[in-house]
Amino acid sequence: MFGVAGCKDGTPAANGDTASAPTASANAAGNTSSGDYQFSDAQKDATDYTRDANQKVLGELDFADKTAFADVDRGFIAPLPNNGDIEGVFSATKMNFMQDKDAPATVNPSLWRHAQLVNRGGLYQVTDHIYQVRGQDLVNLSIIETDNGIILYDIEYFADTLAASIKLYEEHRGKKPLKGVIISHSHADHFGGFDGIYKAGLATREDFSSGRIPLIAPEGFVKESVSENVMAGNIMARRAGYQYGNVLEPGPKGSITAALGAALANGASSLPIPNKSITKDGEKVTIDGVTFEFYLTPHAEAPAEMVFYIPQWKALSMAEELNHLQHNIYTLRGAQTRDASVWASYLGAALARWGKDVEVNFGPHTWPVWGNENVTKYLADQRDLYQSIYNTTLRYANYGYRPDDIAESAALPKSVFNEWNNRPYYGSTKNNLKATYVRNLGWFNGNSTELAKYPDGERGKRYVEAMGGEGKVLDAALASYKKGDYRFTVDLLNNIVAYDGSNKNVNLLMADAFEQLGYQEENALYRNLYLSSAKELRMGGSVPNALSTISPEVIAALPADLFMSYISMTVDQTKAEALGDYTVNVDLRGEGKFRLDLHNGVLNYLQGYSADKPDAALSIGKTDLIAVAAGKAKLDDLAGNGKAAITGDKEVLNKIASVFDNGMKNNMNLVLPLQPENQIK
């Protein structure tokens, strides 16, 4: 468990609660008896079908292999402070319930085993010079000790968890000066905790803005971070809350693990701006006596990512390119689809480059691997994993198989996919095969039916009518549920839910089917999404969401060009189209000048240009412009107190200010129809 080395070996048993006895109830349509099924909003036990499916897993994988249970506790020094609990942010204690226990019927035994390994934490020694705090957030904090201080490598998602991790390290290794920060890639769980450095008293903002303390990230880090975490941040954070199980209660019928770590901390991330970018392979940087060799690995796990090797210690970090699990080619929270073949090539290159010498690999997720033979096997097995996904997809596609068919029927080598480190705890093999098809061939599968499909709601209405109404669909779905075909149950019921979320019994049956799918899942993200969807259906939607990557502070921290890109995106174009065409010069005080062209309802911008005869000109700071765009400040008031300067026709500026869309909420439904208050008016 958290802070305790030497957990039970993790051998699961498919025992657990017995299925509850259903009772008769009439359905909402009023014309069908439910027989021995009871519609209720209570969580259910595992059905016999689920129990049997999970029992079968015990014979498919090598549960006698206990190697990982020794490795995961190696180097343990001390438990997390307050057992890892930070009120309202993170609870390691709640994610500890699986330790020293057998798997219940409501959890896939393989996923239970992985949770026992990854849901633990504390301060660990990796080598004489490298330490990690694991289990305080989704990401490990790695602390690299230099001649006279420390370097922080990947800094968690939330400031409070990072500050707690730093405190734990200092309690056992002493307070040391901060000599540098390294961020491996452009995903918020690796950099969002940056403000925790200030909370811990390790540096000031001026230390980084001046370059006195190097803040190193890969080329394209800011652009890709903004693209993923800001421009699409609202919907991505919502989906992430379901994916990581943040909307669920931990427990055998709820959240088990986030696979890469126990859980993602609740809260808003920050956005650091690097003062040093790695722009070429093999670039060497020495920080206080420690030399790093950096290599860029874009468009595998992240669009901007890098790995490094420390020759003097024979220590490698493959960042998030190498994990004790199969990763995502397409992440369910939403992001650019990744390249499995390129991913494999980076792992192969690492083998060729460092395979003769490397003695340890440590990364921002899961646990390290020690010994040359073990590290090289780890690299080779994961190389084979991603290359197999790529090769299999393209070979089957060239025969004419469609993506869903490839995902369901492709034959894959067991020596690759039954390896514990390659199991689909985070990335689903089916999802990865489909994603590789889409990356290389696009969403269209060649069947023109796909081109003619109605949107879900309109399609659903027609299917329900063809089947004889909602009562008939519910009958068919209930029959499917009773046969253990939960996939078809949710598929049938989605035809109703897509256009009508008010049929209570439809929602409850769909929730029950999602729940059984979640109980059977080996993939943590699928489990969390299924169970989160069940929660949404049972509570009628509007599930609260505490995650955010687009706070006003993050937006204000954006470089000027990316800031204007965000402002441009927020314009309601149909309202703007009615205004007519205007040209405005904007001086973002101290950060750049822009020419804005509102044309055909689209707000275009050019940095470094000015119109000779603009309709208006505005001088304003970024923070104040954010307030205007959010409807929290008026230009006239800002001009009156000197926070803005306006020349030309100020009504043009007021008109443009009136079409910024500030109605985005972060509690949108993902299964039920979009709530009226969340719809664009």
XYZ file of C-alpha atoms in Angstrom:
681
model
C 0.000 0.000 0.000
C 1.044 3.660 -0.065
C 4.215 4.049 1.905
C 4.478 0.359 2.803
C 6.916 -1.840 0.925
C 6.241 -5.543 0.644
C 2.591 -5.889 -0.423
C 1.016 -9.330 -0.786
C 2.036 -10.906 -4.104
C -1.201 -9.866 -5.796
C -2.477 -13.254 -6.939
C -6.159 -12.574 -7.602
C -9.138 -14.749 -6.994
C -12.449 -14.273 -8.746
C -14.456 -14.028 -5.583
C -16.634 -11.170 -4.399
C -20.182 -10.118 -3.794
C -22.966 -12.307 -5.004
C -25.338 -10.915 -7.595
C -28.374 -9.237 -6.104
C -31.749 -10.860 -6.657
C -33.708 -8.784 -9.184
C -37.436 -8.250 -8.781
C -40.211 -7.472 -11.205
C -40.950 -3.954 -12.332
C -42.792 -2.330 -15.208
C -40.788 -0.269 -17.660
C -41.312 3.396 -18.464
C -43.001 2.681 -21.776
C -45.762 0.920 -19.858
C -46.276 -1.979 -22.297
C -43.646 -4.512 -21.310
C -43.039 -6.476 -18.142
C -39.439 -6.554 -16.975
C -39.899 -9.963 -15.417
C -36.969 -10.755 -13.130
C -35.149 -7.444 -13.661
C -35.552 -4.442 -11.379
C -35.026 -0.926 -12.663
C -33.198 1.053 -9.990
C -30.492 3.680 -9.690
C -28.434 1.583 -7.248
C -25.050 0.172 -8.200
C -25.289 -3.528 -9.033
C -23.162 -6.550 -8.201
C -21.372 -8.544 -10.862
C -23.700 -10.760 -12.880
C -22.865 -14.410 -13.486
C -21.682 -13.474 -16.980
C -19.275 -10.914 -15.572
C -18.092 -13.274 -12.850
C -17.361 -15.980 -15.453
C -15.567 -13.536 -17.770
C -13.287 -12.370 -14.971
C -12.687 -15.934 -13.762
C -11.521 -16.866 -17.272
C -8.734 -14.258 -17.131
C -6.983 -16.259 -14.393
C -6.131 -18.986 -16.882
C -4.984 -16.676 -19.649
C -2.065 -14.824 -17.991
C 0.926 -15.784 -15.850
C -0.212 -14.684 -12.412
C 2.597 -16.770 -10.871
C 5.150 -14.199 -12.100
C 5.840 -11.988 -9.054
C 8.858 -10.061 -10.407
C 7.064 -6.718 -10.565
C 6.030 -6.894 -6.907
C 9.674 -6.887 -5.855
C 10.693 -4.195 -8.334
C 7.924 -1.755 -7.438
C 9.056 -1.550 -3.789
C 12.778 -1.392 -4.483
C 14.468 1.635 -2.947
C 11.546 2.556 -0.671
C 12.552 5.241 1.863
C 9.419 6.784 3.380
C 5.629 6.955 2.998
C 3.781 9.919 1.557
C 2.971 12.746 3.999
C -0.458 12.350 5.589
C -0.648 8.984 3.804
C -0.862 10.898 0.517
C -4.173 12.597 1.323
C -4.729 16.246 0.342
C -8.306 17.254 1.072
C -10.307 18.005 -2.051
C -7.312 17.311 -4.294
C -6.003 13.777 -3.932
C -6.637 10.784 -1.679
C -4.034 8.058 -1.826
C -5.722 6.341 1.104
C -8.945 5.844 -0.852
C -6.983 4.292 -3.730
C -5.424 1.695 -1.417
C -8.351 -0.652 -0.928
C -6.977 -3.387 -3.241
C -3.734 -3.937 -1.365
C -3.323 -7.380 0.265
C -6.699 -8.518 -1.094
C -7.932 -10.860 -3.799
C -9.801 -9.504 -6.808
C -13.593 -9.225 -6.353
C -15.969 -10.259 -9.110
C -16.484 -6.586 -10.032
C -12.873 -6.100 -11.200
C -10.892 -7.793 -13.952
C -8.149 -9.754 -12.109
C -5.422 -8.441 -14.404
C -6.417 -4.821 -13.771
C -6.611 -5.561 -10.021
C -3.018 -6.865 -10.133
C -1.843 -3.741 -11.946
C -3.639 -1.497 -9.456
C -1.860 -3.263 -6.600
C 1.433 -2.374 -8.275
C 0.809 1.204 -9.342
C -1.451 2.387 -6.487
C 1.324 2.776 -3.969
C 3.683 5.578 -3.219
C 6.277 7.342 -1.167
C 9.869 8.460 -1.556
C 12.108 5.987 -3.397
C 15.797 5.860 -4.283
C 16.368 4.922 -7.925
C 20.175 5.267 -7.905
C 22.746 7.076 -5.766
C 21.790 10.341 -7.486
C 18.162 9.884 -8.536
C 15.077 9.829 -6.302
C 11.365 9.685 -7.036
C 8.171 10.566 -5.226
C 5.539 8.226 -6.593
C 1.825 7.981 -5.909
C 1.085 11.620 -4.987
C -0.345 12.420 -8.417
C -0.672 10.682 -11.779
C 2.978 11.563 -12.518
C 6.112 10.683 -10.552
C 8.277 13.571 -9.429
C 11.902 12.671 -10.212
C 14.598 14.516 -8.261
C 18.087 14.406 -9.760
C 20.804 15.382 -7.299
C 23.603 17.504 -8.780
C 26.926 18.672 -7.343
C 25.300 21.466 -5.358
C 21.541 21.097 -5.624
C 18.679 19.351 -7.425
C 16.920 19.185 -10.785
C 13.189 18.472 -10.890
C 12.085 16.259 -13.769
C 8.352 16.337 -14.621
C 6.373 18.166 -12.004
C 2.956 16.547 -11.603
C -0.434 17.980 -12.527
C -1.355 20.180 -9.567
C 0.614 22.624 -7.425
C -0.523 21.195 -4.083
C 0.594 17.657 -4.915
C 3.976 18.871 -6.194
C 4.562 20.935 -3.049
C 3.750 17.861 -0.923
C 6.182 15.742 -2.936
C 8.968 18.301 -2.559
C 8.329 18.488 1.180
C 8.653 14.716 1.506
C 11.959 14.684 -0.369
C 13.345 17.530 1.749
C 12.379 15.811 4.993
C 14.632 12.882 4.128
C 17.309 14.357 1.851
C 17.487 17.946 3.070
C 16.584 21.220 1.390
C 18.812 21.811 -1.637
C 18.955 24.704 -4.122
C 16.974 24.269 -7.326
C 19.382 24.117 -10.269
C 16.965 23.301 -13.070
C 13.608 21.935 -14.207
C 13.122 19.503 -17.084
C 9.695 18.842 -18.630
C 9.562 15.833 -20.919
C 6.515 16.689 -22.996
C 3.368 18.680 -23.654
C 0.766 16.877 -21.530
C -0.584 18.773 -18.536
C -0.051 15.974 -16.021
C 3.704 16.531 -16.508
C 3.830 20.302 -16.134
C 0.576 21.514 -14.575
C 2.000 21.448 -11.040
C 4.658 24.055 -11.849
C 3.310 26.617 -9.376
C 4.084 24.116 -6.617
C 7.741 25.119 -7.035
C 6.790 28.576 -5.777
C 4.640 27.142 -2.989
C 7.608 25.075 -1.847
C 9.852 28.149 -1.828
C 12.342 26.692 -4.305
C 12.286 29.591 -6.766
C 10.661 32.851 -7.810
C 9.048 33.674 -11.115
C 11.962 35.963 -11.915
C 14.366 33.017 -11.516
C 12.797 31.441 -14.600
C 11.943 34.552 -16.617
C 15.559 35.705 -16.283
C 16.943 32.288 -17.158
C 18.879 32.016 -13.912
C 17.284 28.609 -13.346
C 16.990 26.696 -16.638
C 13.492 25.482 -17.480
C 14.000 22.978 -20.287
C 11.366 21.464 -22.581
C 11.287 20.016 -26.110
C 10.879 22.127 -29.217
C 7.215 23.011 -29.806
C 6.270 22.474 -26.162
C 4.264 25.675 -25.679
C 2.466 25.474 -29.018
C 1.440 21.862 -28.514
C 0.524 22.378 -24.850
C -1.780 25.220 -25.827
C -3.253 23.294 -28.762
C -4.110 20.322 -26.572
C -4.756 21.793 -23.134
C -6.169 25.248 -23.933
C -7.714 25.403 -27.409
C -9.512 22.085 -26.820
C -9.059 22.197 -23.068
C -12.692 22.491 -21.974
C -13.964 19.327 -23.643
C -10.698 17.487 -23.019
C -10.801 18.178 -19.282
C -14.403 16.941 -19.175
C -13.544 13.709 -20.937
C -10.433 13.339 -18.771
C -12.601 13.481 -15.654
C -14.479 10.414 -16.907
C -11.374 8.701 -18.291
C -9.377 8.948 -15.076
C -12.348 8.183 -12.841
C -12.327 11.571 -11.099
C -16.136 11.597 -11.059
C -16.262 8.162 -9.400
C -15.892 6.993 -5.831
C -12.892 4.683 -5.383
C -13.831 1.105 -4.605
C -14.435 -2.358 -6.069
C -17.494 -0.991 -7.903
C -15.880 2.311 -8.810
C -12.470 3.730 -9.581
C -9.648 1.194 -9.266
C -6.686 3.023 -10.784
C -5.729 5.496 -13.506
C -3.176 2.900 -14.725
C -0.262 5.315 -15.219
C -0.650 6.214 -11.551
C -3.246 5.808 -8.866
C -5.293 8.856 -9.890
C -5.151 12.353 -11.367
C -5.315 15.136 -8.796
C -8.428 17.324 -8.853
C -7.741 20.952 -9.669
C -6.557 23.450 -12.253
C -3.163 23.187 -13.912
C -0.636 25.927 -14.564
C 1.393 26.518 -17.753
C 5.160 27.111 -17.456
C 6.976 28.889 -20.271
C 10.403 27.306 -20.917
C 13.523 29.452 -21.131
C 15.471 26.719 -22.922
C 14.171 24.499 -25.734
C 15.826 21.341 -27.029
C 15.814 21.676 -30.808
C 18.130 18.941 -32.105
C 18.948 15.311 -31.429
C 22.000 14.650 -29.335
C 21.971 18.114 -27.802
C 23.955 18.076 -24.567
C 23.154 20.264 -21.597
C 25.190 20.293 -18.396
C 23.485 21.502 -15.224
C 25.610 21.788 -12.091
C 27.902 18.916 -13.046
C 25.315 16.585 -14.590
C 25.345 16.154 -18.382
C 22.166 15.207 -20.205
C 22.025 13.920 -23.800
C 18.604 14.846 -25.206
C 16.781 13.262 -28.139
C 13.506 14.479 -29.576
C 10.656 11.963 -29.949
C 7.714 13.925 -31.418
C 4.412 12.427 -32.596
C 4.663 9.218 -30.601
C 3.188 9.599 -27.110
C 2.995 13.403 -27.487
C 3.429 15.845 -30.391
C 6.312 17.490 -28.492
C 8.383 15.107 -26.365
C 12.006 14.281 -25.578
C 14.021 11.588 -23.809
C 17.465 11.794 -22.231
C 20.475 9.755 -21.159
C 22.918 10.577 -18.351
C 26.165 8.873 -19.441
C 28.021 9.249 -16.137
C 25.359 7.182 -14.343
C 24.234 5.041 -17.318
C 20.721 6.255 -16.559
C 18.042 6.523 -19.234
C 14.638 8.156 -19.154
C 12.419 7.358 -22.109
C 9.830 9.802 -20.713
C 6.343 8.431 -21.465
C 7.496 6.422 -24.470
C 8.203 3.447 -22.169
C 5.784 2.255 -19.469
C 4.748 -0.917 -17.658
C 1.631 -1.069 -19.825
C 0.355 -0.578 -23.361
C -0.176 3.112 -24.025
C -2.678 4.959 -26.221
C -2.306 5.507 -29.939
C -5.485 7.528 -29.591
C -6.408 8.791 -26.132
C -10.078 8.699 -25.177
C -9.879 12.162 -23.599
C -9.230 13.413 -27.140
C -5.959 14.472 -28.781
C -4.033 14.028 -31.991
C -3.772 10.401 -33.061
C -0.262 9.085 -32.523
C 2.041 7.134 -34.816
C 2.669 3.571 -33.616
C 5.458 2.957 -36.119
C 7.326 6.115 -35.157
C 6.853 5.160 -31.497
C 8.449 1.770 -32.167
C 11.324 3.412 -34.023
C 12.200 5.606 -31.029
C 12.371 2.556 -28.769
C 14.488 0.746 -31.345
C 16.820 3.713 -31.653
C 17.231 3.822 -27.873
C 18.218 0.145 -27.927
C 20.806 0.776 -30.604
C 22.111 3.970 -29.022
C 22.323 2.970 -25.347
C 21.597 -0.769 -25.210
C 25.184 -1.826 -24.521
C 25.641 0.505 -21.557
C 22.333 1.441 -19.913
C 21.836 0.184 -16.364
C 18.576 1.850 -15.300
C 15.464 3.348 -16.904
C 13.279 5.677 -14.839
C 10.296 7.619 -16.055
C 7.425 9.874 -15.058
C 4.996 6.951 -14.750
C 5.047 3.511 -13.125
C 8.341 2.212 -11.660
C 11.988 1.948 -12.799
C 13.790 -1.022 -14.321
C 17.334 -1.917 -13.249
C 20.054 -3.958 -14.945
C 21.178 -3.909 -18.567
C 19.470 -7.156 -19.524
C 16.156 -6.099 -17.989
C 16.182 -2.595 -19.487
C 17.011 -3.820 -22.994
C 14.289 -6.480 -22.833
C 11.823 -3.841 -21.635
C 12.719 -1.616 -24.589
C 12.601 -4.471 -27.096
C 9.251 -5.822 -25.910
C 7.584 -2.418 -26.095
C 9.166 -1.740 -29.485
C 7.595 -4.968 -30.716
C 4.242 -3.971 -29.217
C 3.856 -0.740 -31.171
C 5.366 -2.098 -34.381
C 2.977 -5.047 -34.220
C 0.012 -2.699 -33.870
C 1.135 -0.696 -36.900
C 2.026 -3.686 -39.091
C -1.105 -5.641 -38.216
C -3.411 -2.726 -38.953
C -1.917 -1.968 -42.354
C -1.688 -5.630 -43.390
C -5.344 -6.260 -42.567
C -6.383 -2.949 -44.137
C -4.675 -3.922 -47.378
C -6.826 -7.050 -47.459
C -9.895 -4.802 -47.189
C -10.703 -5.213 -43.495
C -12.453 -2.240 -41.916
C -11.224 -0.719 -38.644
C -13.870 -2.339 -36.410
C -13.224 -5.721 -38.030
C -9.473 -5.353 -37.518
C -9.988 -4.466 -33.876
C -12.202 -7.484 -33.240
C -10.513 -10.204 -35.306
C -6.825 -9.443 -35.875
C -4.487 -12.279 -34.866
C -1.654 -10.960 -32.675
C 1.455 -12.659 -31.237
C 0.865 -13.816 -27.660
C 4.553 -13.439 -26.835
C 4.072 -9.698 -27.316
C 0.569 -9.039 -26.041
C 0.571 -11.422 -23.050
C 3.730 -9.820 -21.648
C 2.721 -8.048 -18.406
C 4.422 -4.806 -19.464
C 2.378 -4.771 -22.678
C -1.050 -5.424 -21.205
C -3.789 -2.919 -22.172
C -4.240 -1.207 -18.813
C -4.072 2.317 -20.301
C -4.177 1.895 -24.056
C -6.706 -0.618 -25.388
C -5.418 -2.909 -28.135
C -8.719 -2.618 -30.012
C -8.690 1.147 -29.749
C -5.048 1.279 -30.858
C -5.689 -0.845 -33.946
C -8.634 1.361 -34.961
C -6.658 4.515 -34.247
C -3.759 3.347 -36.408
C -6.219 2.757 -39.259
C -7.634 6.266 -38.845
C -4.195 7.893 -38.663
C -3.121 6.246 -41.912
C -6.394 6.023 -43.852
C -8.765 8.489 -42.161
C -12.162 7.901 -40.545
C -13.859 6.640 -43.754
C -13.744 2.845 -44.081
C -14.643 2.694 -47.772
C -18.317 1.815 -47.286
C -20.409 4.696 -48.630
C -23.045 4.003 -45.990
C -20.756 5.908 -43.642
C -21.167 9.007 -45.817
C -24.957 8.837 -45.657
C -25.338 8.307 -41.899
C -27.570 10.630 -39.914
C -26.268 12.155 -36.684
C -26.897 9.952 -33.645
C -30.128 11.648 -32.575
C -31.782 11.593 -36.001
C -30.535 8.074 -36.682
C -31.842 6.927 -33.303
C -35.334 8.280 -33.944
C -35.546 6.340 -37.187
C -34.308 3.083 -35.657
C -36.739 3.354 -32.756
C -39.623 3.996 -35.145
C -38.560 1.055 -37.334
C -38.443 -1.250 -34.306
C -41.936 -0.249 -33.215
C -41.266 2.370 -30.579
C -39.316 2.846 -27.383
C -41.074 -0.005 -25.582
C -39.968 -2.512 -28.234
C -36.388 -1.223 -28.109
C -36.364 -1.499 -24.326
C -37.715 -5.077 -24.560
C -34.964 -6.037 -26.982
C -32.308 -4.347 -24.869
C -33.503 -6.091 -21.705
C -33.406 -9.461 -23.481
C -29.854 -8.679 -24.592
C -28.877 -7.705 -21.038
C -30.238 -10.951 -19.620
C -28.095 -12.905 -22.113
C -24.985 -11.046 -20.946
C -24.629 -9.139 -24.230
C -23.995 -5.793 -22.604
C -22.381 -4.288 -25.677
C -25.528 -4.681 -27.739
C -27.657 -3.536 -24.807
C -26.022 -0.103 -24.749
C -25.990 0.035 -28.551
C -29.749 -0.504 -28.692
C -30.556 1.924 -25.898
C -28.321 4.653 -27.305
C -30.838 4.997 -30.127
C -33.268 6.394 -27.563
C -30.835 8.233 -25.326
C -29.307 10.042 -28.309
C -32.471 12.107 -28.753
C -34.350 11.669 -25.464
C -32.759 11.500 -22.044
C -36.028 11.483 -20.131
C -36.932 7.781 -20.351
C -35.891 6.778 -16.846
C -35.919 3.025 -17.312
C -33.938 3.258 -20.549
C -31.316 5.237 -18.695
C -31.209 2.822 -15.756
C -30.858 -0.287 -17.913
C -28.177 1.387 -20.002
C -26.347 2.313 -16.794
C -26.500 -1.276 -15.569
C -25.093 -2.560 -18.863
C -22.279 0.013 -18.829
C -21.501 -1.062 -15.273
C -21.067 -4.728 -16.215
C -18.851 -3.737 -19.142
C -16.745 -1.724 -16.704
C -16.471 -4.595 -14.245
C -15.079 -6.854 -16.992
C -12.571 -4.356 -18.399
C -8.834 -4.895 -18.148
C -8.328 -1.355 -19.430
C -8.520 1.220 -16.626
C -9.729 4.035 -18.884
C -12.490 1.959 -20.453
C -13.568 0.862 -16.970
C -13.631 4.445 -15.725
C -15.517 5.688 -18.782
C -18.108 2.917 -18.584
C -18.690 3.498 -14.872
C -18.695 7.290 -15.264
C -21.276 6.959 -18.036
C -23.376 4.819 -15.714
C -23.154 7.523 -13.063
C -24.266 10.197 -15.547
C -27.270 8.136 -16.601
C -28.333 7.381 -13.028
C -28.087 10.966 -11.798
C -29.675 12.439 -14.933
C -26.613 14.272 -16.223
C -24.616 17.366 -15.234
C -21.982 15.381 -13.324
C -19.730 17.928 -11.529
C -16.230 18.456 -12.922
C -13.268 19.775 -10.928
C -10.616 19.519 -13.660
C -9.524 22.544 -15.682
C -6.611 23.422 -17.946
C -7.868 26.835 -19.114
C -7.937 29.072 -16.086
C -7.557 32.847 -16.672
C -4.022 32.553 -15.253
C -3.098 29.940 -17.866
C -4.573 32.003 -20.697
C -2.758 35.125 -19.499
C 0.515 33.168 -19.462
C 0.232 32.287 -23.154
C 2.696 33.844 -25.606
C 1.031 36.685 -27.488
C 0.398 34.814 -30.758
C -1.170 31.826 -29.017
C -3.177 34.158 -26.805
C -4.686 35.823 -29.888
C -5.372 32.393 -31.374
C -7.428 31.536 -28.283
C -9.288 34.869 -28.389
C -10.070 34.314 -32.082
C -11.473 30.831 -31.358
C -13.964 32.151 -28.807
C -15.860 34.374 -31.298
C -19.462 33.394 -32.072
C -19.146 33.549 -35.850
C -22.838 33.657 -36.716
C -23.308 36.701 -34.480
C -20.106 38.261 -35.783
C -21.190 37.768 -39.393
C -24.146 40.099 -38.774
C -21.830 42.884 -37.609
C -20.103 43.388 -40.954
C -16.380 43.570 -41.685
C -13.921 45.590 -39.589
C -10.187 46.018 -39.170
C -8.656 46.769 -35.770
C -5.090 47.346 -34.632
C -4.320 45.875 -31.195
C -1.299 46.575 -29.057
C -1.007 43.914 -26.346
C 0.983 46.068 -24.000
C 4.580 44.939 -23.870
C 3.912 41.705 -25.763
C 3.219 42.471 -29.406
C 1.125 44.275 -31.982
C -1.567 42.667 -34.102
C -3.808 43.444 -37.016
C -7.286 41.966 -36.512
C -9.616 41.481 -39.475
C -13.213 40.562 -38.697
C -14.294 39.269 -42.087
C -17.352 37.138 -42.882
C -17.768 36.549 -39.165
C -14.241 35.129 -38.765
C -11.726 36.970 -36.574
C -8.343 36.683 -38.277
C -5.104 38.008 -36.783
C -1.579 38.810 -37.965
C 1.250 39.438 -35.536
C 3.616 42.273 -36.317
C 1.285 43.967 -38.808
C -0.873 47.091 -38.557
C -3.591 48.420 -40.844
C -2.947 51.852 -42.335
C -6.542 52.939 -41.815
C -8.124 50.751 -39.136
C -11.678 51.236 -37.993
C -10.333 51.364 -34.433
C -7.168 50.813 -32.430
C -6.849 49.352 -28.941
C -3.980 49.260 -26.474
C -4.635 46.825 -23.615
C -2.983 44.172 -21.439
C -3.715 40.492 -21.855
C -5.408 40.085 -18.496
C -7.810 42.930 -19.209
C -8.575 41.638 -22.683
C -9.425 38.251 -21.142
C -11.849 40.021 -18.804
C -13.500 41.763 -21.767
C -13.795 38.513 -23.741
C -15.296 36.777 -20.683
C -17.860 39.549 -20.217
C -16.360 40.535 -16.849
C -15.146 43.999 -17.892
C -16.228 46.739 -20.303
C -13.868 48.582 -22.589
C -15.324 51.957 -21.632
C -14.574 51.302 -17.962
C -11.045 50.098 -18.708
C -10.415 53.168 -20.857
C -11.736 55.383 -18.079
C -9.200 54.086 -15.538
C -6.244 53.965 -17.919
C -6.142 50.214 -18.418
C -7.003 50.593 -22.093
C -6.505 53.234 -24.755
C -8.936 53.531 -27.668
C -8.686 55.514 -30.879
C -11.050 55.507 -33.824
C -14.596 54.198 -33.598
C -14.923 52.674 -30.120
C -18.344 51.252 -31.052
C -16.556 48.896 -33.421
C -14.620 47.536 -30.450
C -17.773 47.226 -28.362
C -19.465 45.344 -31.196
C -16.585 42.895 -31.438
C -16.537 42.506 -27.661
C -20.222 41.561 -27.791
C -19.603 38.462 -29.935
C -17.044 36.714 -27.735
C -18.605 33.456 -26.565
C -18.333 33.230 -22.786
C -21.019 30.586 -22.304
C -18.806 27.463 -22.254
C -19.410 25.254 -19.223
C -17.369 22.261 -18.117
C -20.143 19.916 -16.942
C -21.468 18.880 -20.340
C -23.148 15.481 -20.676
C -21.185 12.870 -22.584
C -23.890 10.185 -22.912
C -27.228 11.918 -22.370
C -28.273 14.696 -24.748
C -26.423 17.978 -24.234
C -28.164 20.045 -21.566
C -30.056 23.136 -22.824
C -27.807 25.436 -20.771
C -24.756 23.909 -22.462
C -26.023 24.379 -25.994
C -24.926 27.202 -28.265
C -27.841 29.574 -28.547
